[in-house]
Amino acid sequence: MKNVLVIGSTGQIGSELTMKLRSIYSGNIVAGYIAGAEPKGELKESGPSEIVDITNRQQIAEAVSKYGIDTIYNLAALLSAVAESKPQLAWRIGMDGLFNVLEVAREMNCAVFTPSSIGVFGNNSPKDKTPQDTIRNPKTMYGVTKVSGELLSDYYFNRFGVDTRSVRFPGLISYVTPPGGGTTDYAVDIYYSAVRGEVFKCPIAAGTFMDMMYMSDGLRAAIEIMEADTSGFLHRNSFNIAAMSFDPEIIASNIRKYIPGFTMKYEVDPLRQAIADSWPNSLDDTCARREWGWKPEYDLDSMTRDMIEQLKEKGI
Ligand code: SER
């Protein structure tokens, strides 16, 4: 049995991860949410939910105590482009929020998963097959909070023994809950346009490569790392993980295999383009593979087939 609190359970990752955790574990899988982002439908019906604002330490502590929580999935965050427009809020959620989670975890003995990102890397990190341990000097607030979060999480492990674990997610692609305000979101939006038969206006320039991953692999990574035997760990916060890397031309031509009439034109967004240019083309995930057995299942083609099929089924 496992009692889990998911903070940010109605967001892009949380809405799917909460359901997946409920299908695996028999304990309380609590959907934590903020006012205005209440769980709906299956997410609401299939288990307990509580208002848990990550900036309110008391609320986190009360939920942990009420449900005997042993593991916290801390998924509250602003994605990269939104974080640039609200840097103060991004810090409050990403850092003050994480500090609250870690303090509750220290006092009440919980394990903590906090996603990190390809956004921890910056312009002078190696671009191709970016190594696990290399320079991390992002210029975005998103990246600043992710690097600081990695350091703080390792500090809580080393200083207080809090079982903190993390992966650096690439752009996550899913047909369930749309992302909002990320730099990699184009790779989700493109499928919606293609299935609707619309021309896709791509905000990222041709030739811009970024790492991406199908959501089912991302969810598996988040669960497998928390289940992993830590005796093999040389790292904790955070592991590079990877599945595929492409630019807009490559994903568009893959979609054309299944929707031949699909057309795309470029309307590059300078903010997102600058962020994308500062990120790696691809990550080296050897350490995750070696230390806890990470392996992706989906490549671009199998993801495209599934995305198109699922979106058609949804009747979008
Ligand atoms: N998907 C995220 C973003 O674009 C990257 O981790 O902000």
PDB file of N, CA and C in Angstrom, residues 154-222:
ATOM      1  N   ASP A 154      18.757  17.851  -3.483  1.00  0.00           N
ATOM      2  CA  ASP A 154      19.944  17.078  -3.075  1.00  0.00           C
ATOM      3  C   ASP A 154      20.391  17.477  -1.670  1.00  0.00           C
ATOM      4  N   TYR A 155      20.278  18.778  -1.349  1.00  0.00           N
ATOM      5  CA  TYR A 155      20.649  19.233  -0.005  1.00  0.00           C
ATOM      6  C   TYR A 155      19.782  18.531   1.047  1.00  0.00           C
ATOM      7  N   TYR A 156      18.493  18.477   0.819  1.00  0.00           N
ATOM      8  CA  TYR A 156      17.597  17.832   1.794  1.00  0.00           C
ATOM      9  C   TYR A 156      17.893  16.341   1.939  1.00  0.00           C
ATOM     10  N   PHE A 157      18.352  15.723   0.858  1.00  0.00           N
ATOM     11  CA  PHE A 157      18.731  14.308   0.977  1.00  0.00           C
ATOM     12  C   PHE A 157      20.010  14.183   1.795  1.00  0.00           C
ATOM     13  N   ASN A 158      21.020  14.960   1.417  1.00  0.00           N
ATOM     14  CA  ASN A 158      22.328  14.820   2.067  1.00  0.00           C
ATOM     15  C   ASN A 158      22.314  15.284   3.520  1.00  0.00           C
ATOM     16  N   ARG A 159      21.574  16.355   3.799  1.00  0.00           N
ATOM     17  CA  ARG A 159      21.601  16.960   5.137  1.00  0.00           C
ATOM     18  C   ARG A 159      20.606  16.300   6.084  1.00  0.00           C
ATOM     19  N   PHE A 160      19.410  15.972   5.546  1.00  0.00           N
ATOM     20  CA  PHE A 160      18.345  15.479   6.431  1.00  0.00           C
ATOM     21  C   PHE A 160      17.871  14.059   6.085  1.00  0.00           C
ATOM     22  N   GLY A 161      18.412  13.479   5.031  1.00  0.00           N
ATOM     23  CA  GLY A 161      17.991  12.125   4.648  1.00  0.00           C
ATOM     24  C   GLY A 161      16.613  12.058   4.010  1.00  0.00           C
ATOM     25  N   VAL A 162      16.076  13.203   3.519  1.00  0.00           N
ATOM     26  CA  VAL A 162      14.767  13.148   2.840  1.00  0.00           C
ATOM     27  C   VAL A 162      14.968  12.453   1.484  1.00  0.00           C
ATOM     28  N   ASP A 163      14.110  11.479   1.196  1.00  0.00           N
ATOM     29  CA  ASP A 163      14.257  10.667  -0.017  1.00  0.00           C
ATOM     30  C   ASP A 163      13.731  11.434  -1.238  1.00  0.00           C
ATOM     31  N   THR A 164      14.557  12.344  -1.749  1.00  0.00           N
ATOM     32  CA  THR A 164      14.176  13.159  -2.904  1.00  0.00           C
ATOM     33  C   THR A 164      14.686  12.500  -4.184  1.00  0.00           C
ATOM     34  N   ARG A 165      13.850  12.487  -5.218  1.00  0.00           N
ATOM     35  CA  ARG A 165      14.253  11.915  -6.517  1.00  0.00           C
ATOM     36  C   ARG A 165      13.635  12.752  -7.629  1.00  0.00           C
ATOM     37  N   SER A 166      14.295  12.739  -8.798  1.00  0.00           N
ATOM     38  CA  SER A 166      13.824  13.611  -9.879  1.00  0.00           C
ATOM     39  C   SER A 166      14.354  13.169 -11.237  1.00  0.00           C
ATOM     40  N   VAL A 167      13.595  13.495 -12.270  1.00  0.00           N
ATOM     41  CA  VAL A 167      14.088  13.340 -13.649  1.00  0.00           C
ATOM     42  C   VAL A 167      13.978  14.678 -14.368  1.00  0.00           C
ATOM     43  N   ARG A 168      14.855  14.859 -15.344  1.00  0.00           N
ATOM     44  CA  ARG A 168      14.782  16.053 -16.205  1.00  0.00           C
ATOM     45  C   ARG A 168      13.898  15.699 -17.393  1.00  0.00           C
ATOM     46  N   PHE A 169      12.633  16.148 -17.336  1.00  0.00           N
ATOM     47  CA  PHE A 169      11.707  15.823 -18.422  1.00  0.00           C
ATOM     48  C   PHE A 169      12.039  16.622 -19.675  1.00  0.00           C
ATOM     49  N   PRO A 170      11.919  15.956 -20.828  1.00  0.00           N
ATOM     50  CA  PRO A 170      11.905  16.683 -22.101  1.00  0.00           C
ATOM     51  C   PRO A 170      10.500  17.236 -22.311  1.00  0.00           C
ATOM     52  N   GLY A 171      10.191  17.768 -23.476  1.00  0.00           N
ATOM     53  CA  GLY A 171       8.825  18.158 -23.796  1.00  0.00           C
ATOM     54  C   GLY A 171       7.932  16.926 -23.740  1.00  0.00           C
ATOM     55  N   LEU A 172       6.837  17.006 -22.984  1.00  0.00           N
ATOM     56  CA  LEU A 172       5.948  15.848 -22.852  1.00  0.00           C
ATOM     57  C   LEU A 172       4.749  16.012 -23.777  1.00  0.00           C
ATOM     58  N   ILE A 173       4.439  14.951 -24.518  1.00  0.00           N
ATOM     59  CA  ILE A 173       3.393  15.019 -25.535  1.00  0.00           C
ATOM     60  C   ILE A 173       2.261  14.078 -25.173  1.00  0.00           C
ATOM     61  N   SER A 174       1.045  14.634 -25.137  1.00  0.00           N
ATOM     62  CA  SER A 174      -0.102  13.841 -24.700  1.00  0.00           C
ATOM     63  C   SER A 174      -1.372  14.311 -25.380  1.00  0.00           C
ATOM     64  N   TYR A 175      -2.337  13.414 -25.490  1.00  0.00           N
ATOM     65  CA  TYR A 175      -3.639  13.763 -26.078  1.00  0.00           C
ATOM     66  C   TYR A 175      -4.665  14.045 -24.978  1.00  0.00           C
ATOM     67  N   VAL A 176      -4.268  13.997 -23.712  1.00  0.00           N
ATOM     68  CA  VAL A 176      -5.242  14.136 -22.622  1.00  0.00           C
ATOM     69  C   VAL A 176      -5.376  15.599 -22.201  1.00  0.00           C
ATOM     70  N   THR A 177      -4.479  16.078 -21.343  1.00  0.00           N
ATOM     71  CA  THR A 177      -4.583  17.471 -20.876  1.00  0.00           C
ATOM     72  C   THR A 177      -3.575  18.331 -21.623  1.00  0.00           C
ATOM     73  N   PRO A 178      -4.028  19.361 -22.314  1.00  0.00           N
ATOM     74  CA  PRO A 178      -3.066  20.183 -23.053  1.00  0.00           C
ATOM     75  C   PRO A 178      -2.123  20.916 -22.106  1.00  0.00           C
ATOM     76  N   PRO A 179      -0.856  21.085 -22.517  1.00  0.00           N
ATOM     77  CA  PRO A 179       0.060  21.879 -21.697  1.00  0.00           C
ATOM     78  C   PRO A 179      -0.302  23.345 -21.856  1.00  0.00           C
ATOM     79  N   GLY A 180       0.318  24.212 -21.103  1.00  0.00           N
ATOM     80  CA  GLY A 180       0.032  25.638 -21.268  1.00  0.00           C
ATOM     81  C   GLY A 180       1.291  26.440 -21.052  1.00  0.00           C
ATOM     82  N   GLY A 181       1.735  27.150 -22.083  1.00  0.00           N
ATOM     83  CA  GLY A 181       2.834  28.080 -21.896  1.00  0.00           C
ATOM     84  C   GLY A 181       4.212  27.474 -21.885  1.00  0.00           C
ATOM     85  N   GLY A 182       4.374  26.290 -22.467  1.00  0.00           N
ATOM     86  CA  GLY A 182       5.704  25.706 -22.564  1.00  0.00           C
ATOM     87  C   GLY A 182       6.323  26.002 -23.921  1.00  0.00           C
ATOM     88  N   THR A 183       7.630  25.801 -24.001  1.00  0.00           N
ATOM     89  CA  THR A 183       8.335  26.024 -25.266  1.00  0.00           C
ATOM     90  C   THR A 183       8.185  24.821 -26.192  1.00  0.00           C
ATOM     91  N   THR A 184       7.999  23.661 -25.578  1.00  0.00           N
ATOM     92  CA  THR A 184       7.868  22.435 -26.373  1.00  0.00           C
ATOM     93  C   THR A 184       6.420  22.157 -26.781  1.00  0.00           C
ATOM     94  N   ASP A 185       5.487  23.004 -26.365  1.00  0.00           N
ATOM     95  CA  ASP A 185       4.055  22.738 -26.605  1.00  0.00           C
ATOM     96  C   ASP A 185       3.685  22.619 -28.080  1.00  0.00           C
ATOM     97  N   TYR A 186       4.504  23.216 -28.951  1.00  0.00           N
ATOM     98  CA  TYR A 186       4.164  23.154 -30.380  1.00  0.00           C
ATOM     99  C   TYR A 186       4.013  21.705 -30.838  1.00  0.00           C
ATOM    100  N   ALA A 187       4.817  20.822 -30.197  1.00  0.00           N
ATOM    101  CA  ALA A 187       4.812  19.419 -30.615  1.00  0.00           C
ATOM    102  C   ALA A 187       3.553  18.686 -30.155  1.00  0.00           C
ATOM    103  N   VAL A 188       2.740  19.328 -29.303  1.00  0.00           N
ATOM    104  CA  VAL A 188       1.401  18.816 -28.974  1.00  0.00           C
ATOM    105  C   VAL A 188       0.390  19.469 -29.916  1.00  0.00           C
ATOM    106  N   ASP A 189       0.462  20.804 -30.014  1.00  0.00           N
ATOM    107  CA  ASP A 189      -0.503  21.565 -30.829  1.00  0.00           C
ATOM    108  C   ASP A 189      -0.517  21.092 -32.285  1.00  0.00           C
ATOM    109  N   ILE A 190       0.639  20.696 -32.784  1.00  0.00           N
ATOM    110  CA  ILE A 190       0.741  20.296 -34.192  1.00  0.00           C
ATOM    111  C   ILE A 190      -0.193  19.108 -34.495  1.00  0.00           C
ATOM    112  N   TYR A 191      -0.331  18.192 -33.536  1.00  0.00           N
ATOM    113  CA  TYR A 191      -1.200  17.027 -33.757  1.00  0.00           C
ATOM    114  C   TYR A 191      -2.670  17.448 -33.791  1.00  0.00           C
ATOM    115  N   TYR A 192      -3.039  18.389 -32.913  1.00  0.00           N
ATOM    116  CA  TYR A 192      -4.434  18.873 -32.902  1.00  0.00           C
ATOM    117  C   TYR A 192      -4.769  19.504 -34.253  1.00  0.00           C
ATOM    118  N   SER A 193      -3.859  20.380 -34.761  1.00  0.00           N
ATOM    119  CA  SER A 193      -4.101  21.021 -36.056  1.00  0.00           C
ATOM    120  C   SER A 193      -4.204  19.982 -37.163  1.00  0.00           C
ATOM    121  N   ALA A 194      -3.288  19.013 -37.136  1.00  0.00           N
ATOM    122  CA  ALA A 194      -3.267  18.003 -38.210  1.00  0.00           C
ATOM    123  C   ALA A 194      -4.573  17.209 -38.225  1.00  0.00           C
ATOM    124  N   VAL A 195      -5.040  16.787 -37.061  1.00  0.00           N
ATOM    125  CA  VAL A 195      -6.263  15.971 -37.002  1.00  0.00           C
ATOM    126  C   VAL A 195      -7.490  16.812 -37.377  1.00  0.00           C
ATOM    127  N   ARG A 196      -7.450  18.105 -37.041  1.00  0.00           N
ATOM    128  CA  ARG A 196      -8.585  18.975 -37.404  1.00  0.00           C
ATOM    129  C   ARG A 196      -8.547  19.416 -38.871  1.00  0.00           C
ATOM    130  N   GLY A 197      -7.448  19.092 -39.543  1.00  0.00           N
ATOM    131  CA  GLY A 197      -7.317  19.494 -40.945  1.00  0.00           C
ATOM    132  C   GLY A 197      -6.984  20.968 -41.104  1.00  0.00           C
ATOM    133  N   GLU A 198      -6.409  21.560 -40.058  1.00  0.00           N
ATOM    134  CA  GLU A 198      -6.031  22.990 -40.133  1.00  0.00           C
ATOM    135  C   GLU A 198      -4.569  23.143 -40.542  1.00  0.00           C
ATOM    136  N   VAL A 199      -4.242  24.328 -41.048  1.00  0.00           N
ATOM    137  CA  VAL A 199      -2.829  24.660 -41.290  1.00  0.00           C
ATOM    138  C   VAL A 199      -2.208  24.952 -39.919  1.00  0.00           C
ATOM    139  N   PHE A 200      -1.062  24.348 -39.634  1.00  0.00           N
ATOM    140  CA  PHE A 200      -0.422  24.590 -38.343  1.00  0.00           C
ATOM    141  C   PHE A 200       0.576  25.739 -38.444  1.00  0.00           C
ATOM    142  N   LYS A 201       0.383  26.742 -37.564  1.00  0.00           N
ATOM    143  CA  LYS A 201       1.320  27.866 -37.516  1.00  0.00           C
ATOM    144  C   LYS A 201       2.368  27.545 -36.458  1.00  0.00           C
ATOM    145  N   CYS A 202       3.578  27.244 -36.901  1.00  0.00           N
ATOM    146  CA  CYS A 202       4.607  26.746 -35.980  1.00  0.00           C
ATOM    147  C   CYS A 202       5.394  27.908 -35.357  1.00  0.00           C
ATOM    148  N   PRO A 203       5.401  27.997 -34.014  1.00  0.00           N
ATOM    149  CA  PRO A 203       6.103  29.102 -33.351  1.00  0.00           C
ATOM    150  C   PRO A 203       7.608  28.878 -33.198  1.00  0.00           C
ATOM    151  N   ILE A 204       8.074  27.704 -33.590  1.00  0.00           N
ATOM    152  CA  ILE A 204       9.494  27.340 -33.445  1.00  0.00           C
ATOM    153  C   ILE A 204      10.073  27.148 -34.846  1.00  0.00           C
ATOM    154  N   ALA A 205      11.271  27.664 -35.076  1.00  0.00           N
ATOM    155  CA  ALA A 205      11.848  27.649 -36.433  1.00  0.00           C
ATOM    156  C   ALA A 205      12.338  26.264 -36.856  1.00  0.00           C
ATOM    157  N   ALA A 206      12.306  26.042 -38.166  1.00  0.00           N
ATOM    158  CA  ALA A 206      12.882  24.813 -38.736  1.00  0.00           C
ATOM    159  C   ALA A 206      14.333  24.700 -38.279  1.00  0.00           C
ATOM    160  N   GLY A 207      14.749  23.471 -38.016  1.00  0.00           N
ATOM    161  CA  GLY A 207      16.141  23.245 -37.623  1.00  0.00           C
ATOM    162  C   GLY A 207      16.374  23.348 -36.123  1.00  0.00           C
ATOM    163  N   THR A 208      15.305  23.654 -35.347  1.00  0.00           N
ATOM    164  CA  THR A 208      15.449  23.741 -33.884  1.00  0.00           C
ATOM    165  C   THR A 208      15.112  22.376 -33.288  1.00  0.00           C
ATOM    166  N   PHE A 209      16.136  21.688 -32.827  1.00  0.00           N
ATOM    167  CA  PHE A 209      15.929  20.351 -32.261  1.00  0.00           C
ATOM    168  C   PHE A 209      15.743  20.438 -30.745  1.00  0.00           C
ATOM    169  N   MET A 210      14.751  19.699 -30.243  1.00  0.00           N
ATOM    170  CA  MET A 210      14.589  19.572 -28.781  1.00  0.00           C
ATOM    171  C   MET A 210      14.205  18.132 -28.460  1.00  0.00           C
ATOM    172  N   ASP A 211      14.531  17.704 -27.238  1.00  0.00           N
ATOM    173  CA  ASP A 211      14.132  16.377 -26.783  1.00  0.00           C
ATOM    174  C   ASP A 211      12.649  16.353 -26.448  1.00  0.00           C
ATOM    175  N   MET A 212      11.980  15.286 -26.806  1.00  0.00           N
ATOM    176  CA  MET A 212      10.548  15.117 -26.536  1.00  0.00           C
ATOM    177  C   MET A 212      10.298  13.685 -26.034  1.00  0.00           C
ATOM    178  N   MET A 213       9.115  13.506 -25.439  1.00  0.00           N
ATOM    179  CA  MET A 213       8.769  12.176 -24.910  1.00  0.00           C
ATOM    180  C   MET A 213       7.255  12.008 -24.889  1.00  0.00           C
ATOM    181  N   TYR A 214       6.793  10.813 -25.206  1.00  0.00           N
ATOM    182  CA  TYR A 214       5.352  10.552 -25.112  1.00  0.00           C
ATOM    183  C   TYR A 214       4.979  10.436 -23.634  1.00  0.00           C
ATOM    184  N   MET A 215       3.810  10.962 -23.287  1.00  0.00           N
ATOM    185  CA  MET A 215       3.430  11.050 -21.872  1.00  0.00           C
ATOM    186  C   MET A 215       3.488   9.700 -21.162  1.00  0.00           C
ATOM    187  N   SER A 216       3.091   8.631 -21.821  1.00  0.00           N
ATOM    188  CA  SER A 216       3.073   7.340 -21.115  1.00  0.00           C
ATOM    189  C   SER A 216       4.485   6.966 -20.661  1.00  0.00           C
ATOM    190  N   ASP A 217       5.494   7.290 -21.455  1.00  0.00           N
ATOM    191  CA  ASP A 217       6.872   7.057 -21.005  1.00  0.00           C
ATOM    192  C   ASP A 217       7.229   7.985 -19.844  1.00  0.00           C
ATOM    193  N   GLY A 218       6.770   9.238 -19.913  1.00  0.00           N
ATOM    194  CA  GLY A 218       7.053  10.199 -18.845  1.00  0.00           C
ATOM    195  C   GLY A 218       6.446   9.750 -17.516  1.00  0.00           C
ATOM    196  N   LEU A 219       5.214   9.245 -17.572  1.00  0.00           N
ATOM    197  CA  LEU A 219       4.555   8.778 -16.347  1.00  0.00           C
ATOM    198  C   LEU A 219       5.300   7.580 -15.771  1.00  0.00           C
ATOM    199  N   ARG A 220       5.695   6.689 -16.676  1.00  0.00           N
ATOM    200  CA  ARG A 220       6.428   5.494 -16.234  1.00  0.00           C
ATOM    201  C   ARG A 220       7.744   5.903 -15.568  1.00  0.00           C
ATOM    202  N   ALA A 221       8.422   6.907 -16.138  1.00  0.00           N
ATOM    203  CA  ALA A 221       9.691   7.372 -15.547  1.00  0.00           C
ATOM    204  C   ALA A 221       9.454   7.883 -14.125  1.00  0.00           C
ATOM    205  N   ALA A 222       8.377   8.662 -13.948  1.00  0.00           N
ATOM    206  CA  ALA A 222       8.099   9.254 -12.633  1.00  0.00           C
ATOM    207  C   ALA A 222       7.785   8.166 -11.603  1.00  0.00           C
TER     208      ALA A 222
END
